[in-house]
PDB file of C-alpha atoms in Angstrom:
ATOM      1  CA  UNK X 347      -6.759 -19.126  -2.021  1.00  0.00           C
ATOM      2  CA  UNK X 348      -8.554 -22.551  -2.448  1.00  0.00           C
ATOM      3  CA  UNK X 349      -4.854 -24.030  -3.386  1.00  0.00           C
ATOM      4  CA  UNK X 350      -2.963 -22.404  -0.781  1.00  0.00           C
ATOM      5  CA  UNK X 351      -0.257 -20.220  -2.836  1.00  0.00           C
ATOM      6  CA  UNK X 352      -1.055 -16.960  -2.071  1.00  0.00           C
ATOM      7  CA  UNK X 353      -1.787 -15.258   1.207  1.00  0.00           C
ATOM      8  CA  UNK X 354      -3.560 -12.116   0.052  1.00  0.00           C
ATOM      9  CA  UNK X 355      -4.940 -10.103  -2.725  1.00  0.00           C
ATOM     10  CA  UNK X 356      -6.739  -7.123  -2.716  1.00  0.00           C
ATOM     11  CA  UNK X 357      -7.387  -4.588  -5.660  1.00  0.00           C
ATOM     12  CA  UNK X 358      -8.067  -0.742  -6.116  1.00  0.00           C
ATOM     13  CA  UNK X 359      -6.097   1.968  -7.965  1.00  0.00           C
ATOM     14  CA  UNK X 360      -5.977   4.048  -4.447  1.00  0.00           C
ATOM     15  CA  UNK X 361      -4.153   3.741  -1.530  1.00  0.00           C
ATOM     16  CA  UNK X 362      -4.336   6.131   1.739  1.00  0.00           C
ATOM     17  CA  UNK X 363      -2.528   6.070   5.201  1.00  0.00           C
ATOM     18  CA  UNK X 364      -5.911   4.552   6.867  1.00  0.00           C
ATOM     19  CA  UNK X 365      -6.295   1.694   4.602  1.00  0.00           C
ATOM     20  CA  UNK X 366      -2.764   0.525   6.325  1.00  0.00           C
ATOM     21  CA  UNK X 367      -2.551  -1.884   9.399  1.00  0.00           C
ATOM     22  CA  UNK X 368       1.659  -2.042   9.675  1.00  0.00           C
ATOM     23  CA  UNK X 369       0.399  -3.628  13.313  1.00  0.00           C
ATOM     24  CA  UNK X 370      -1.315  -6.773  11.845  1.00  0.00           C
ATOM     25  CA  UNK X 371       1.838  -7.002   9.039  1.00  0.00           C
ATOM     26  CA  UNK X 372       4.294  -7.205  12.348  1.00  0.00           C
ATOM     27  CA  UNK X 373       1.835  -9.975  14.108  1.00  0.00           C
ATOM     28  CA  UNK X 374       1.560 -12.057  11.157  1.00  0.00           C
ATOM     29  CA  UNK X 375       5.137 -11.839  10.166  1.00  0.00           C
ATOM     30  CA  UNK X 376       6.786 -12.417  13.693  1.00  0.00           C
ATOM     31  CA  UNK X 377       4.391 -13.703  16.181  1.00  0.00           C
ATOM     32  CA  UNK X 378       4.771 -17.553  16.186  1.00  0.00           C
ATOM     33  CA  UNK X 379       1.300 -18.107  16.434  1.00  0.00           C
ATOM     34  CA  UNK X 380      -0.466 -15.694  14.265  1.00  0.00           C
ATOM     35  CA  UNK X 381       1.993 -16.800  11.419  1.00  0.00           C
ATOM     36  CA  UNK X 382       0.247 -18.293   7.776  1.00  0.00           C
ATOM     37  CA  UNK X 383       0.777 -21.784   6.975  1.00  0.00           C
ATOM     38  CA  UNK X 384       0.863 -20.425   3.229  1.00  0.00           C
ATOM     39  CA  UNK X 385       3.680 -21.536   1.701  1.00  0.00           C
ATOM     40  CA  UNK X 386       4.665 -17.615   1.787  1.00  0.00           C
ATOM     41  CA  UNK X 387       2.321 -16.405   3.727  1.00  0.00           C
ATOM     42  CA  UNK X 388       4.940 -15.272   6.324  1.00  0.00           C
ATOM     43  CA  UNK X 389       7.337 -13.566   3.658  1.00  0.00           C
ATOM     44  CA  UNK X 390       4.153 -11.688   1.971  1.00  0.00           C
ATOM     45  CA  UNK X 391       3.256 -10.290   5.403  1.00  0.00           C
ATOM     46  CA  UNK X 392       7.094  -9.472   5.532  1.00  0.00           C
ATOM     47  CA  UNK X 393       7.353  -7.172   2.821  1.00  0.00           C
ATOM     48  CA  UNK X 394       3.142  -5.973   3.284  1.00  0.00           C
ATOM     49  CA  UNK X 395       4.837  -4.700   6.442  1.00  0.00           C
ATOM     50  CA  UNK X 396       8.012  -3.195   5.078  1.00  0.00           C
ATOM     51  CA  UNK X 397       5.933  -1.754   2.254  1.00  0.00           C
ATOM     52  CA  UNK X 398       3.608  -0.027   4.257  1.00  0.00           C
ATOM     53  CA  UNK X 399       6.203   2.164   6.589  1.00  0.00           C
ATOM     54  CA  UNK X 400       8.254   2.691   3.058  1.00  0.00           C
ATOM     55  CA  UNK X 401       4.319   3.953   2.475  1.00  0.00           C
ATOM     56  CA  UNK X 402       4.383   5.849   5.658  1.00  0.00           C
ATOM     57  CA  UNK X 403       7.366   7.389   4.480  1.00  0.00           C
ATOM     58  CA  UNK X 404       6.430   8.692   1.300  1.00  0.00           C
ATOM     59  CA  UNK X 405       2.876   9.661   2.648  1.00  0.00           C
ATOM     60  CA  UNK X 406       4.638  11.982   5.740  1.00  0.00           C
ATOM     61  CA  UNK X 407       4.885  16.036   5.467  1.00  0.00           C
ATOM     62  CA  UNK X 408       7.959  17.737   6.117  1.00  0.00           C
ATOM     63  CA  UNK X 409       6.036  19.181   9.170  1.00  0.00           C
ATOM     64  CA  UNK X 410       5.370  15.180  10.587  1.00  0.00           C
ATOM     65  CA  UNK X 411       1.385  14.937   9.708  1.00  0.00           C
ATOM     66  CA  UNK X 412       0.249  12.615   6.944  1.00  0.00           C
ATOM     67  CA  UNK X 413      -1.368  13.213   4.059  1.00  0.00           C
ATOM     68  CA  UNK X 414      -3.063  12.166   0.970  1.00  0.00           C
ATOM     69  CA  UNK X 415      -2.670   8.968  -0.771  1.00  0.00           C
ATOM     70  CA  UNK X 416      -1.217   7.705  -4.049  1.00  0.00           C
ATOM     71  CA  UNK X 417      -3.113   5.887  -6.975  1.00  0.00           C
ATOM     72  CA  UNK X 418      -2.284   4.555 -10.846  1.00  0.00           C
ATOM     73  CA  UNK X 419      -5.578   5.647 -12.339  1.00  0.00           C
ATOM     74  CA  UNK X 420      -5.048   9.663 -13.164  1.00  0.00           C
ATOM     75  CA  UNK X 421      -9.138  10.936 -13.518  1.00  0.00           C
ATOM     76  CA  UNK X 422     -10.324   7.563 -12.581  1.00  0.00           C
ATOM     77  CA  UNK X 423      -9.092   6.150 -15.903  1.00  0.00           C
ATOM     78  CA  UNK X 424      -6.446   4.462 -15.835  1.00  0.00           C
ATOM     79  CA  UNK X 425      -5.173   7.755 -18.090  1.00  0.00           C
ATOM     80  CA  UNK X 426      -1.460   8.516 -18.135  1.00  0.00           C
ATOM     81  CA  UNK X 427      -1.017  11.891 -15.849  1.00  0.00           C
ATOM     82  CA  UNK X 428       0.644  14.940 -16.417  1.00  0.00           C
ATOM     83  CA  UNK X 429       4.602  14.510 -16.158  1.00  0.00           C
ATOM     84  CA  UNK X 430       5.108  16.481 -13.334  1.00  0.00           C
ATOM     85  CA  UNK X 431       3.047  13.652 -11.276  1.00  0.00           C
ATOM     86  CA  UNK X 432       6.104  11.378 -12.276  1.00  0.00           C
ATOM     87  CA  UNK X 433       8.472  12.933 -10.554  1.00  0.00           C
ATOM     88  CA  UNK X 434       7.890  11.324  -7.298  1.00  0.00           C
ATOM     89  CA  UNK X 435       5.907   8.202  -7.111  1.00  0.00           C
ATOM     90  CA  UNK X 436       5.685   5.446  -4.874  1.00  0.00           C
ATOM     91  CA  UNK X 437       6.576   2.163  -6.713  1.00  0.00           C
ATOM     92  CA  UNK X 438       4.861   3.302 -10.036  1.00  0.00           C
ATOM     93  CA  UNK X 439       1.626   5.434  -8.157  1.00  0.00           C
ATOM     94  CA  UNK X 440       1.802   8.866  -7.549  1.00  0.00           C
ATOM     95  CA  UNK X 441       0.602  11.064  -5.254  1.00  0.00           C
ATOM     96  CA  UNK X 442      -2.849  11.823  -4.842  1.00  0.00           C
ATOM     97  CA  UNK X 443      -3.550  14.382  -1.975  1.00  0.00           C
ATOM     98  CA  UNK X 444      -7.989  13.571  -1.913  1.00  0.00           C
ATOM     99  CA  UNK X 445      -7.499   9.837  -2.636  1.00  0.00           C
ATOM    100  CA  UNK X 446     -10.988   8.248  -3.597  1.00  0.00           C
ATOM    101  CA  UNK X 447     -12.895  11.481  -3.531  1.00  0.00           C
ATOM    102  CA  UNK X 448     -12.412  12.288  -6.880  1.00  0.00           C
ATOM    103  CA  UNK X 449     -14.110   9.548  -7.956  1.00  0.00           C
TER     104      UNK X 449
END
């Protein structure tokens, strides 16, 4: 930001395992010299990073491999999806198992 309050922004309706970097969240967050000078620079890379394992989480197979994504746009849309995509989002998104290639 030109004023300094904000850190980051970044917009899409997907998300995927491989757009994460939990690495550069820790750095930023906890390395002295890598830290923002944003007035919350530090505690946005705080919860980017505690957001992104909670993403790891969600994202993980019974079996241990990763998969799929989640989005908010059902069809590209922004359409409201079926119900049974409700029953286990992640903060609002649900799971998408071909993130982006839909659209």
């Amino acid at each position: 930001s030109l004023y300094g309050n904000w850190a980051w922004r970044i917009s899409d309706f997907y998300a995927h395992f491989g757009y994460q970097n939990p690495m550069t969240a820790y750095v930023m967050s906890k390395v002295d010299e890598f830290k923002p000078r944003s007035p919350t620079g530090v505690s946005d890379w705080e919860m980017s990073l505690e957001r992104q394992i909670e993403f790891y989480e969600y994202l993980q197979s019974k079996e241990g491999a990763f998969a799929g994504g989640a989005t908010n746009s059902y069809e590209g849309r922004y359409e409201t999806p079926p119900a049974n995509l409700m029953n286990n989002t992640f903060h609002g998104m649900w799971y998408e198992w071909e993130p982006v290639y839909h659209n």
